Structure formats: structure tokens, C-alpha cells
PDB file of C-alpha atoms and ligand atoms in Angstrom:
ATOM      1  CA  UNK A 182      54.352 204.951 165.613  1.00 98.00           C
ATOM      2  CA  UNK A 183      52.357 202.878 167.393  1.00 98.00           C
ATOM      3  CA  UNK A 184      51.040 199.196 166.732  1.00 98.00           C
ATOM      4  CA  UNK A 185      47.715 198.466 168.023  1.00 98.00           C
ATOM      5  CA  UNK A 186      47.681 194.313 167.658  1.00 98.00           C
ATOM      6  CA  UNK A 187      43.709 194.167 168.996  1.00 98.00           C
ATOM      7  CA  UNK A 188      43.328 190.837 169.798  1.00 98.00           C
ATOM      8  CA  UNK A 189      45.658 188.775 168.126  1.00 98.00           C
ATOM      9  CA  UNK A 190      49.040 186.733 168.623  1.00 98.00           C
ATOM     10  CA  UNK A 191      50.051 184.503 171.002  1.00 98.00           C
ATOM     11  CA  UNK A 192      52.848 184.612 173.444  1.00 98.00           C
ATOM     12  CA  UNK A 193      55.545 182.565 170.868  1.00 98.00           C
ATOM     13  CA  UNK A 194      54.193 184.857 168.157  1.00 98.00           C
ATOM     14  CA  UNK A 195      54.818 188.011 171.008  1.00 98.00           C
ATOM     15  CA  UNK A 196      58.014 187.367 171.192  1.00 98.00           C
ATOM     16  CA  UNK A 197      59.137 186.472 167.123  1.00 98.00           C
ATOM     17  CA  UNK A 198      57.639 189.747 166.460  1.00 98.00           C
ATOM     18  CA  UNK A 199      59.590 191.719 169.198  1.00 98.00           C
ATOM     19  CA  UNK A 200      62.873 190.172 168.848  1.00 98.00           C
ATOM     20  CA  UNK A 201      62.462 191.452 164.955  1.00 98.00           C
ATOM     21  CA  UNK A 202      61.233 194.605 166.047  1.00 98.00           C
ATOM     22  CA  UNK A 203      64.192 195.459 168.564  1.00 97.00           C
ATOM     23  CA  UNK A 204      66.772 196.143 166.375  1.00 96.00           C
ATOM     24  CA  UNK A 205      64.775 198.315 163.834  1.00 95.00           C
ATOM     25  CA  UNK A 206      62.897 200.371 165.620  1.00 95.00           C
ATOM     26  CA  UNK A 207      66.698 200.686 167.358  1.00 92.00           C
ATOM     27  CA  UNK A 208      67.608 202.097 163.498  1.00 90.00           C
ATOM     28  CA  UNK A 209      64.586 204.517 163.908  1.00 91.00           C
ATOM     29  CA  UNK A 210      66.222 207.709 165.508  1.00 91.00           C
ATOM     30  CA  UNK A 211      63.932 209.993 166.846  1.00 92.00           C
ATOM     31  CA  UNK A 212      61.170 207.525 166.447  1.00 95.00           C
ATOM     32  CA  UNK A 213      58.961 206.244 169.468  1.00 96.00           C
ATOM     33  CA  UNK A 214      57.680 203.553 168.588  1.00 98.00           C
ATOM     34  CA  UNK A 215      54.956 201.207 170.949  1.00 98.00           C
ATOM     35  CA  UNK A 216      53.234 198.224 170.821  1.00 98.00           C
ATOM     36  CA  UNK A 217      49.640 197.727 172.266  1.00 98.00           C
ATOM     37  CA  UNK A 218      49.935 194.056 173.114  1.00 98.00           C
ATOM     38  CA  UNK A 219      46.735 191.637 174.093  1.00 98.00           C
ATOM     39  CA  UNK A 220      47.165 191.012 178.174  1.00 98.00           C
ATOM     40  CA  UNK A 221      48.468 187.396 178.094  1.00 98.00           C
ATOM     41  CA  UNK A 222      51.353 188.723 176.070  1.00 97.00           C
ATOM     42  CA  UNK A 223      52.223 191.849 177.740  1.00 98.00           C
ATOM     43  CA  UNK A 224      54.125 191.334 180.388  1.00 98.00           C
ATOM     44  CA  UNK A 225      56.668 189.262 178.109  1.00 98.00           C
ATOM     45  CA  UNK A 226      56.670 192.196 175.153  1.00 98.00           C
ATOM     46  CA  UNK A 227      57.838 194.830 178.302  1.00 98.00           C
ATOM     47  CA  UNK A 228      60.493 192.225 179.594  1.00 98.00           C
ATOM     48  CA  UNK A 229      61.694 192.180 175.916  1.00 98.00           C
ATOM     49  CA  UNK A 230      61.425 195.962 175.247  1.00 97.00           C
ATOM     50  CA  UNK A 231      63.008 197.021 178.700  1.00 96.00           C
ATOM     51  CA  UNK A 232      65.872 199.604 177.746  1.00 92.00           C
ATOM     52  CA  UNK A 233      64.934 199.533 174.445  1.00 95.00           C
ATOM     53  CA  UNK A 234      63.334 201.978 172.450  1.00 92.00           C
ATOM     54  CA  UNK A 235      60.212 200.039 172.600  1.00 97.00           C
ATOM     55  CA  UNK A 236      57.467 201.230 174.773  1.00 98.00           C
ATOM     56  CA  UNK A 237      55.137 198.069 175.718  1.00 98.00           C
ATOM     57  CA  UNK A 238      51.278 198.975 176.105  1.00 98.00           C
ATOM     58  CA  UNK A 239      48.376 197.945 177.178  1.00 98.00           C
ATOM     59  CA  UNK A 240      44.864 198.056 174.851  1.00 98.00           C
ATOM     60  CA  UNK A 241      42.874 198.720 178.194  1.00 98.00           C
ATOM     61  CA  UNK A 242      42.663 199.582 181.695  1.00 98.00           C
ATOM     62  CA  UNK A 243      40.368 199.520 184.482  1.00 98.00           C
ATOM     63  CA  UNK A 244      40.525 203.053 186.988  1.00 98.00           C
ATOM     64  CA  UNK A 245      40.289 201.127 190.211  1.00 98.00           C
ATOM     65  CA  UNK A 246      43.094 199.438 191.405  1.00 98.00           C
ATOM     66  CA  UNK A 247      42.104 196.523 193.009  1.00 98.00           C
ATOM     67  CA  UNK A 248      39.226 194.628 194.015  1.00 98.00           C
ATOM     68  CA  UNK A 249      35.748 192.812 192.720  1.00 98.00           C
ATOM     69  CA  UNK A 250      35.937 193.787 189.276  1.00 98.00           C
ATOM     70  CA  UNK A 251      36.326 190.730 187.578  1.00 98.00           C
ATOM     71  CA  UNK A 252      37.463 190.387 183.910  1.00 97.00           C
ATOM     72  CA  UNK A 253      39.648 193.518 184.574  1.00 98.00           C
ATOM     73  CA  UNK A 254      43.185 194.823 184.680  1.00 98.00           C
ATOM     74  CA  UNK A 255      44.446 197.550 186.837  1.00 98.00           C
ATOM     75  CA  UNK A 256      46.971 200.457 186.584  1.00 98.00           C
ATOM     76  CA  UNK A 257      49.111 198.927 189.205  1.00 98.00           C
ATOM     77  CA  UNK A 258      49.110 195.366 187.477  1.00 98.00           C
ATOM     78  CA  UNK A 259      50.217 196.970 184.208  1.00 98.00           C
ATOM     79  CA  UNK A 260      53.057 198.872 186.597  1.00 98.00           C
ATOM     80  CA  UNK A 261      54.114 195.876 188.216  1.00 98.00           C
ATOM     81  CA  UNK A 262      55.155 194.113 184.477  1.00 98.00           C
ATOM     82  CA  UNK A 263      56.442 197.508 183.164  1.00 97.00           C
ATOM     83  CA  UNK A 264      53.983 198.882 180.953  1.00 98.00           C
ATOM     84  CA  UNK A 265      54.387 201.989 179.475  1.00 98.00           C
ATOM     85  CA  UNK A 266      51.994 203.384 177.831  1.00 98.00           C
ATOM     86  CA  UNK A 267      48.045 202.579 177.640  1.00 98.00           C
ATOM     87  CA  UNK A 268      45.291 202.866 174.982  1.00 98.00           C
ATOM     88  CA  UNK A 269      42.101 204.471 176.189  1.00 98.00           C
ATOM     89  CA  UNK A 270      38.887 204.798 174.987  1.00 98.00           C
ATOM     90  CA  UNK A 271      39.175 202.896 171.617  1.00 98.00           C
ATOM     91  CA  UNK A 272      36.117 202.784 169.245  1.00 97.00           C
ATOM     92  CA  UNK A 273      35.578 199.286 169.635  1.00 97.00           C
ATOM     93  CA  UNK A 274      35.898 199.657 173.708  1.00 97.00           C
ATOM     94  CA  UNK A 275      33.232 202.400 172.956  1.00 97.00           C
ATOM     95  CA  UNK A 276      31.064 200.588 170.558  1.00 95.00           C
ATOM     96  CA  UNK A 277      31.387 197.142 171.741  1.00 96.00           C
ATOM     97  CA  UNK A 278      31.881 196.936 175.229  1.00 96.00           C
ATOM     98  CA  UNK A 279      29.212 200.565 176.119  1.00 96.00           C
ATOM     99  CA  UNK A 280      32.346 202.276 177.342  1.00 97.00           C
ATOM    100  CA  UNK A 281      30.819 205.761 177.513  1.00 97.00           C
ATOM    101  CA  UNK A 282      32.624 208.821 177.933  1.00 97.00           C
ATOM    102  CA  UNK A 283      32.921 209.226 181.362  1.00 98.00           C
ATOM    103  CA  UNK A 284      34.085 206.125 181.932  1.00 98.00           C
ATOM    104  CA  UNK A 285      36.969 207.045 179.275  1.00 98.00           C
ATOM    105  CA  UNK A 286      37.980 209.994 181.014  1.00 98.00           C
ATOM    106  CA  UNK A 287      38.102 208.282 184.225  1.00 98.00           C
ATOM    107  CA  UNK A 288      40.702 205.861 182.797  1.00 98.00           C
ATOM    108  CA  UNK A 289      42.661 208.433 180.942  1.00 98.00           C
ATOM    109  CA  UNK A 290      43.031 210.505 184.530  1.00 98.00           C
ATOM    110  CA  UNK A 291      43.916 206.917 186.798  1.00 98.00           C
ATOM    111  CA  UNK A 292      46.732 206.285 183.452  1.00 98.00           C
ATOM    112  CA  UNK A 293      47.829 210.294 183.293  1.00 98.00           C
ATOM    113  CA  UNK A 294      48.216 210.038 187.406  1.00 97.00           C
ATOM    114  CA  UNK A 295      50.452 206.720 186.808  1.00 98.00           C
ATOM    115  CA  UNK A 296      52.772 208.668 184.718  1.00 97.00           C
ATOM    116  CA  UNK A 297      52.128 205.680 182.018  1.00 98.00           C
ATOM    117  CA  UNK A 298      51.542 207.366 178.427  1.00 98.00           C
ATOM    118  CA  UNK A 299      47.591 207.504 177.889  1.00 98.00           C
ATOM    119  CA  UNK A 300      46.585 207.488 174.004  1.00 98.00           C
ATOM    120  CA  UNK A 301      43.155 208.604 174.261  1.00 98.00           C
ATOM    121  CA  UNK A 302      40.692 207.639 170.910  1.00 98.00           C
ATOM    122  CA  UNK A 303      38.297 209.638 169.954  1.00 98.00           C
ATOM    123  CA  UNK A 304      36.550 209.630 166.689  1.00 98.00           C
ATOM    124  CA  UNK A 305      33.233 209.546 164.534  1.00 97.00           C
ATOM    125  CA  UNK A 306      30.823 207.270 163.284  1.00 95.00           C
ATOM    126  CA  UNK A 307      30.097 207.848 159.172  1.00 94.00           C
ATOM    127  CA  UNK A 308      26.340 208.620 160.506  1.00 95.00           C
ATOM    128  CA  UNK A 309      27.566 211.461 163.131  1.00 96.00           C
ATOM    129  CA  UNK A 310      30.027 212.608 160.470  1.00 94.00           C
ATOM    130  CA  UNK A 311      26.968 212.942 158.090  1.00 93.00           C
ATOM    131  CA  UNK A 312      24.137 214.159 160.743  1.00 94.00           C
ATOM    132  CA  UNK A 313      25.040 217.580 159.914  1.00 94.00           C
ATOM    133  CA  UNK A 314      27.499 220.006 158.618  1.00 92.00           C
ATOM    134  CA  UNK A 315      29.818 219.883 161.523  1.00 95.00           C
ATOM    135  CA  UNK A 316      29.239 216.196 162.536  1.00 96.00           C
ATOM    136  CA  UNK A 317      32.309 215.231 163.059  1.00 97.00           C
ATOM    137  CA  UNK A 318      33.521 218.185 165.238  1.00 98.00           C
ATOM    138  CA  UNK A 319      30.542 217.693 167.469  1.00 97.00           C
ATOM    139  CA  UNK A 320      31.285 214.384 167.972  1.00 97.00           C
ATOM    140  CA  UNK A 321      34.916 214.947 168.888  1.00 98.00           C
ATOM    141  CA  UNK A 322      35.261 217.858 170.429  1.00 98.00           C
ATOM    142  CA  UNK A 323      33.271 216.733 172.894  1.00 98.00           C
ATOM    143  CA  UNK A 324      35.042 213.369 173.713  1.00 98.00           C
ATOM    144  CA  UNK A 325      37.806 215.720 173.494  1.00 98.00           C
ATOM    145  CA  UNK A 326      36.296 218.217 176.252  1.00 98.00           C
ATOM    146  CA  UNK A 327      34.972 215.175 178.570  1.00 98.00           C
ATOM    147  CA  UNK A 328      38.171 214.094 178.857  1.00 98.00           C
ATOM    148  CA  UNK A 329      40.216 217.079 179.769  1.00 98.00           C
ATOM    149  CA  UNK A 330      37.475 218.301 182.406  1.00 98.00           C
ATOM    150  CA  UNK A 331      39.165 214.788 184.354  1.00 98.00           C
ATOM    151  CA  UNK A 332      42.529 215.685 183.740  1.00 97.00           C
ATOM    152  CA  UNK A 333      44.479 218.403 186.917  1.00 93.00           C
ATOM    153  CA  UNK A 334      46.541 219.959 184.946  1.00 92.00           C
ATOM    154  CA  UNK A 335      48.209 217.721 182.732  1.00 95.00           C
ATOM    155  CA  UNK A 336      51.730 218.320 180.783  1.00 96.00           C
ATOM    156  CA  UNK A 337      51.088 218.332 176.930  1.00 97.00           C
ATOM    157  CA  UNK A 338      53.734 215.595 177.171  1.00 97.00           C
ATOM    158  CA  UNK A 339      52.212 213.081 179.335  1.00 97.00           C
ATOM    159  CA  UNK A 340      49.217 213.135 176.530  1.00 98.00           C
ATOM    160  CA  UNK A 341      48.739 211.600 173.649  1.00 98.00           C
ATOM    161  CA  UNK A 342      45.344 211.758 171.344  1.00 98.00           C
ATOM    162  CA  UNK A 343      44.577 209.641 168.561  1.00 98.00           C
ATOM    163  CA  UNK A 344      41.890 210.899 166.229  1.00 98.00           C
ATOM    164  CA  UNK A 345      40.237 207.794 164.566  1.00 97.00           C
ATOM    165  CA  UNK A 346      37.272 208.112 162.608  1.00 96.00           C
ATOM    166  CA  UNK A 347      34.869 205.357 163.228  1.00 95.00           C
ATOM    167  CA  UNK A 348      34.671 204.608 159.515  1.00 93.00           C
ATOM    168  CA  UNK A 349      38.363 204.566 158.329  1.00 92.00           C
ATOM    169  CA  UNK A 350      39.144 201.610 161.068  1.00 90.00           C
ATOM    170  CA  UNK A 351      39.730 198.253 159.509  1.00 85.00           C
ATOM    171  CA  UNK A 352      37.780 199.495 156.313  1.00 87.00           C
ATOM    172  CA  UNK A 353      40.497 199.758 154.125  1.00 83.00           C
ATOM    173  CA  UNK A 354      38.760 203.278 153.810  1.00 82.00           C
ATOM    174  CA  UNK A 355      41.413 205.981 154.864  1.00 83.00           C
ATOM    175  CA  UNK A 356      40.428 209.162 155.450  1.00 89.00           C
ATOM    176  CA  UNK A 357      42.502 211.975 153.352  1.00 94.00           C
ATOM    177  CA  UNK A 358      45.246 213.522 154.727  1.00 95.00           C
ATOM    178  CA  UNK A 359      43.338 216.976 154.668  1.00 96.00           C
ATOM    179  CA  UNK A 360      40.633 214.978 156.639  1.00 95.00           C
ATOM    180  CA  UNK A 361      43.064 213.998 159.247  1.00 96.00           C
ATOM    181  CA  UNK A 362      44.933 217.231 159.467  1.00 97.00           C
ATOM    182  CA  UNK A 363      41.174 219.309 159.821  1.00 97.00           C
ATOM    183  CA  UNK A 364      40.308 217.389 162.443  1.00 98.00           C
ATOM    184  CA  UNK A 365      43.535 216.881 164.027  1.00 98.00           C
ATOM    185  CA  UNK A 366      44.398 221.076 163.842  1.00 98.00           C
ATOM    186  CA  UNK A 367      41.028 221.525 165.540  1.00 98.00           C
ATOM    187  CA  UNK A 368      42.006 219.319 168.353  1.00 98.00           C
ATOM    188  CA  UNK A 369      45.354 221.249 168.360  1.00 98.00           C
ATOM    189  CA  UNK A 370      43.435 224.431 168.802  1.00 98.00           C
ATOM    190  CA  UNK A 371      40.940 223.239 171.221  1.00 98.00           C
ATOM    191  CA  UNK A 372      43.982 222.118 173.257  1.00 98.00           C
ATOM    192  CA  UNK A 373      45.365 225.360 173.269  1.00 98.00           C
ATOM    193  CA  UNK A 374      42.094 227.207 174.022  1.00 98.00           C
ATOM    194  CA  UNK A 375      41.687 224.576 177.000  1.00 97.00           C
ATOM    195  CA  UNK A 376      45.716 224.920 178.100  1.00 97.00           C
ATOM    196  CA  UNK A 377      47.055 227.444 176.302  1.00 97.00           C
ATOM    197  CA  UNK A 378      49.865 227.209 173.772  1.00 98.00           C
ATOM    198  CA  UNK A 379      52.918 225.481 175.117  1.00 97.00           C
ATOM    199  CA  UNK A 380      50.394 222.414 176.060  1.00 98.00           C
ATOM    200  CA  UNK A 381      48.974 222.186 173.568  1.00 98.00           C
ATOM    201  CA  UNK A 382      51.963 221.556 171.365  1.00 97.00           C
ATOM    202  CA  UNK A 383      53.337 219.578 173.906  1.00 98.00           C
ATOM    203  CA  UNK A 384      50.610 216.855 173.145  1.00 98.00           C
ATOM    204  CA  UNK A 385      51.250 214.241 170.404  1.00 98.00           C
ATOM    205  CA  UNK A 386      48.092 214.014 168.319  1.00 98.00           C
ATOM    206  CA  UNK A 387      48.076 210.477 166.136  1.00 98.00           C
ATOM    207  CA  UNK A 388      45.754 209.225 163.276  1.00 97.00           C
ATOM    208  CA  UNK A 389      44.429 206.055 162.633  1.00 97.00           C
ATOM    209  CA  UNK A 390      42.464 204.053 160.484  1.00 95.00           C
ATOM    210  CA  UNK A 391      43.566 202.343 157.682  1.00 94.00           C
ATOM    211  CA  UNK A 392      47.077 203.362 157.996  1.00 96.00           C
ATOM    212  CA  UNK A 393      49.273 201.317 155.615  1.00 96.00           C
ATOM    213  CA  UNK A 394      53.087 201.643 154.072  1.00 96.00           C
ATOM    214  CA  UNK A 395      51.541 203.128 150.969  1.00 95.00           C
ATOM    215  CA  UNK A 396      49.762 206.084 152.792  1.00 95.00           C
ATOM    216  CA  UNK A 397      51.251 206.913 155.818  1.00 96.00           C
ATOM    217  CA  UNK A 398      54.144 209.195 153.985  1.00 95.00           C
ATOM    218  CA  UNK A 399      51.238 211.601 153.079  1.00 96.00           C
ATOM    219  CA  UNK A 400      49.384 211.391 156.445  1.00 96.00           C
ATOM    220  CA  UNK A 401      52.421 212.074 158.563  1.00 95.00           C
ATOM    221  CA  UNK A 402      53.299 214.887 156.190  1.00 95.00           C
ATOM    222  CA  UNK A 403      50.891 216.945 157.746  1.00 96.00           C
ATOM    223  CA  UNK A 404      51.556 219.674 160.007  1.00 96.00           C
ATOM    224  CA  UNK A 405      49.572 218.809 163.294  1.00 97.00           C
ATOM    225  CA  UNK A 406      50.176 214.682 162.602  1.00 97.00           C
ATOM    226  CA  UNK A 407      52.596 213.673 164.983  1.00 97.00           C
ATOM    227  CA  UNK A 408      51.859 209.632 164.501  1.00 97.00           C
ATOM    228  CA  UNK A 409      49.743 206.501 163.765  1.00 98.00           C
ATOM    229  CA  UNK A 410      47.860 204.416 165.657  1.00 98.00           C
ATOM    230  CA  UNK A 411      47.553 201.436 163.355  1.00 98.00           C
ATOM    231  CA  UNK A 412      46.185 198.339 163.541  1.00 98.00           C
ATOM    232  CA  UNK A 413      45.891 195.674 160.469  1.00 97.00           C
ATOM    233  CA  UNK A 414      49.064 197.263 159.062  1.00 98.00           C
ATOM    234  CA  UNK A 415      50.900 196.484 162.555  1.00 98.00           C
ATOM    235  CA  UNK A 416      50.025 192.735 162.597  1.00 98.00           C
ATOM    236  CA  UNK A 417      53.248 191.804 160.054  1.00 98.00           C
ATOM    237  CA  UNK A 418      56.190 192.690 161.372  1.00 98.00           C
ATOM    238  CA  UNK A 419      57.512 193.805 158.012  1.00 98.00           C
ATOM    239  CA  UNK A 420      54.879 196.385 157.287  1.00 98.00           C
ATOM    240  CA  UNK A 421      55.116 197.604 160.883  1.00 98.00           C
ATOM    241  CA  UNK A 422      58.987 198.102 160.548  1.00 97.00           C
ATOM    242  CA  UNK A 423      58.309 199.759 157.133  1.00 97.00           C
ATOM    243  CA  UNK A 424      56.087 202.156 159.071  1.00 97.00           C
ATOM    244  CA  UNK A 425      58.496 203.162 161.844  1.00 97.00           C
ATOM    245  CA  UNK A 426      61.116 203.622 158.448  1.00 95.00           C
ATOM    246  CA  UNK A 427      58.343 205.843 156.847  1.00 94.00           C
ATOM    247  CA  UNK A 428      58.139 207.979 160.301  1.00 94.00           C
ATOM    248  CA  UNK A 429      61.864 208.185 160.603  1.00 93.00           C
ATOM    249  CA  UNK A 430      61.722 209.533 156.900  1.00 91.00           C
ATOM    250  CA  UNK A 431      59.613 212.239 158.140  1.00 88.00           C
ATOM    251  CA  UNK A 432      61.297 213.339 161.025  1.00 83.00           C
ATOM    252  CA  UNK A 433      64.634 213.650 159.111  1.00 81.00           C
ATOM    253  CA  UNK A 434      62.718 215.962 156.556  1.00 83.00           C
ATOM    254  CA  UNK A 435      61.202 218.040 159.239  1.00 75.00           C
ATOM    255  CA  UNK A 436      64.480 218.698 160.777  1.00 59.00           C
TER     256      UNK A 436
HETATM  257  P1  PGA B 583      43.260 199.793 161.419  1.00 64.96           P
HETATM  258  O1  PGA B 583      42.967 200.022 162.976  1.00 64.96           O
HETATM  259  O2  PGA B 583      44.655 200.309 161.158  1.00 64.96           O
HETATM  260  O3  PGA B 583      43.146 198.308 161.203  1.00 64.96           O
HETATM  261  O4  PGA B 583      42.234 200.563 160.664  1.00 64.96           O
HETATM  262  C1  PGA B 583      43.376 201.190 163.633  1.00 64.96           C
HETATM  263  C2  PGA B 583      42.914 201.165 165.078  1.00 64.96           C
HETATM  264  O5  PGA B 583      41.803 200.688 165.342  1.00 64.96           O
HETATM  265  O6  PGA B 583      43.644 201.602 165.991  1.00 64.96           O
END
């Protein structure tokens, strides 16, 4: 379950929110839970998180490591404060900042050499979803391909995916659970045409958009969900922890 806090908080508001979090997503057995903090609060969510069950992440990267690149953060600076995990290739990265998607896959392979936990975004805009009977799978199968072409031979563990439709983010407009599981099991199977079985269920696939207490029982019901990227839901601490308590609830019923 992952909480995606875009840019918002500051560090005193960091640290309220971690200090709650701690001991409930402690509760949350078989649960990993991660928060995608902004960059000036980072470094203090992974000093609060270390050996916890916490992973701290970071919203963005930058593939080179070092040098005239100004504005931007490297894999070794998130390294050096203990970052574990990254967020790559978000919509509004895409849409808002022209991150294309070679410039996604780029990052995802500097984060997947790291050994930090890459959760690569793809997704659809309502206009590619409607420009013809297989919009969306045009659209993300081939953010989906771009990607992996970067990638030498990843595990399916050191992957994560997050399928967010363009339209379902910050909309209030979820997409249904069969929406999320069609295009979810397609990314499954594209994964295992690309690197066979045993990868390809290795790889945690999340959804987001929209994603609130009242809906993510019947999104993470779904066979191929393994998760949530969420963002307005993730801001309160209460309806964050509620989340983690709906994912435990699922785990326990799958066994
Ligand atoms: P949302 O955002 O939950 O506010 O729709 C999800 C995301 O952008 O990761």
C-alpha cells in the first residue's frame, strides 16, 4: 500500500504523520506499506522508518548521478538518506514536466540497478482510452514495452508497476474493479510473454486513481491487484492507516 503525498506536507507535518503511521502499519502483517515523500521531507521520513516496516520513497529521480543538472535529485543522494523505493514515470511527471518515455525507462533502469524498489506508472488519458477500441492497451502496453527493452534482466521482485489511468487520478472518478483487473491481467500477461512465468508473477502490479477506504476492498479483491498507489486518500493519516487495515484484510482472506 503505498502513499503517494505529491507535493504536500512539511517537515513537522512529515514527521506527525510517520510517528502515527509506525505503529500501524507495524499491526499490518504481511503488508508493505511506503510512503512517497516530497524531497525536503525525505530524508527525515527514512530516518523515522529505518527498521520499520515502512519503506521511505522518493516521487522522482534523475538517471545521472551527479553533475550540472540543476533542479535534480540523484540515485546516490536518495541512497545516501536511505531511500527505498522510487516512483517513476508518474502521469503528472509525464504530462506536466514532458517526461517522455524514454526518459522513464532510463530512470526505472538507473533505480532497478540501485536495488531501490522502482514503481513504474503507466496509464491512459480518457481521449487515448476513447481513440479506438483498444485505446487503452495501446497506450500501455507500450509504456509497458519501452520500459522493459531498458531493463537486463530484471527479477519480477525488484519491479513494481502501477497502472493509473490518466482519468481516475484525483477525479474522484475510479475506474471499476473489472477495469483495473483487464488492464492489470494484460500487463501480467505481457510480463510473462516478455519474461516468462515465474517473472512475471514475481512483479507487484498496483492501481491507482481515486483509491479511497470505501473502494479499495473491491479493487484489491482482484486477482492480478497486488496494491494501491494512492494519493488524496494518503494525505490523512487516518484514511491511509484504514487502507493498509483494508490490505491486511485481504491478505488474511487470500491465505
Ligand atoms: P489519487 O492519486 O489517489 O489522488 O487519484 C493517485 C496517484 O496519482 O498516484
Amino acid at each position: 500500500m503505498a502513499a503517494n503525498w505529491k507535493m504536500n506536507k512539511t517537515v513537522r507535518e512529515a514527521q506527525e504523520y510517520t510517528a502515527a503511521l509506525l505503529p500501524r502499519a507495524a499491526d499490518a502483517e504481511g503488508v508493505e506499506v511506503a510512503v512517497f515523500a516530497p524531497f525536503t521531507c525525505l530524508s527525515e521520513v527514512a530516518r523515522m522508518a529505518e527498521d520499520s516496516p515502512i519503506i521511505a520513497g522518493a516521487q522522482n529521480l534523475y538517471f545521472e548521478d551527479s553533475g550540472a543538472f540543476t533542479g535534480e535529485v540523484s540515485v546516490p543522494m536518495l541512497q545516501d538518506v536511505g531511500v527505498g523505493a522510487a516512483i517513476v514515470g508518474h502521469s503528472e511527471r509525464r504530462e506536466l514536466f514532458c517526461e517522455d518515455d524514454d526518459v522513464v525507462a532510463r530512470k526505472a533502469a538507473r533505480v532497478v540497478e540501485a536495488r531501490i524498489l522502482p514503481v513504474i506508472c503507466v496509464g491512459e488519458t480518457k481521449e487515448e482510452r476513447e481513440a479506438s477500441p483498444d485505446g487503452m492497451w495501446e497506450k500501455v502496453s507500450g509504456q509497458v514495452r519501452r520500459v522493459m527493452e531498458e531493463l537486463d534482466n530484471p527479477g519480477g521482485g525488484s519491479l513494481v508497476f502501477a497502472y493509473e489511468p490518466i482519468w481516475a487520478i484525483g477525479t474522484g472518478e475510479t475506474a471499476t474493479p473489472e477495469d483495473a483487473q483487464d488492464a492489470i491481467g494484460r500487463i501480467r500477461d505481457l510480463l510473462k510473454e516478455i519474461g516468462g512465468d515465474d517473472f512475471a508473477e514475481g512483479v507487484r502490479i498496483l492501481y491507482g486513481g481515486s483509491v479511497k477506504p470505501d473502494n479499495v476492498g473491491e479493487i484489491m479483491a482482484q486477482r492480478d491487484v497486488d496494491g494501491a498507489l494512492v494519493g488524496g486518500a494518503s494525505l490523512e493519516l487516518e484514511s491511509f492507516a484504514q487502507l493498509v487495515e483494508a490490505a491486511q484484510r485481504t491478505v488474511r482472506s487470500d491465505g
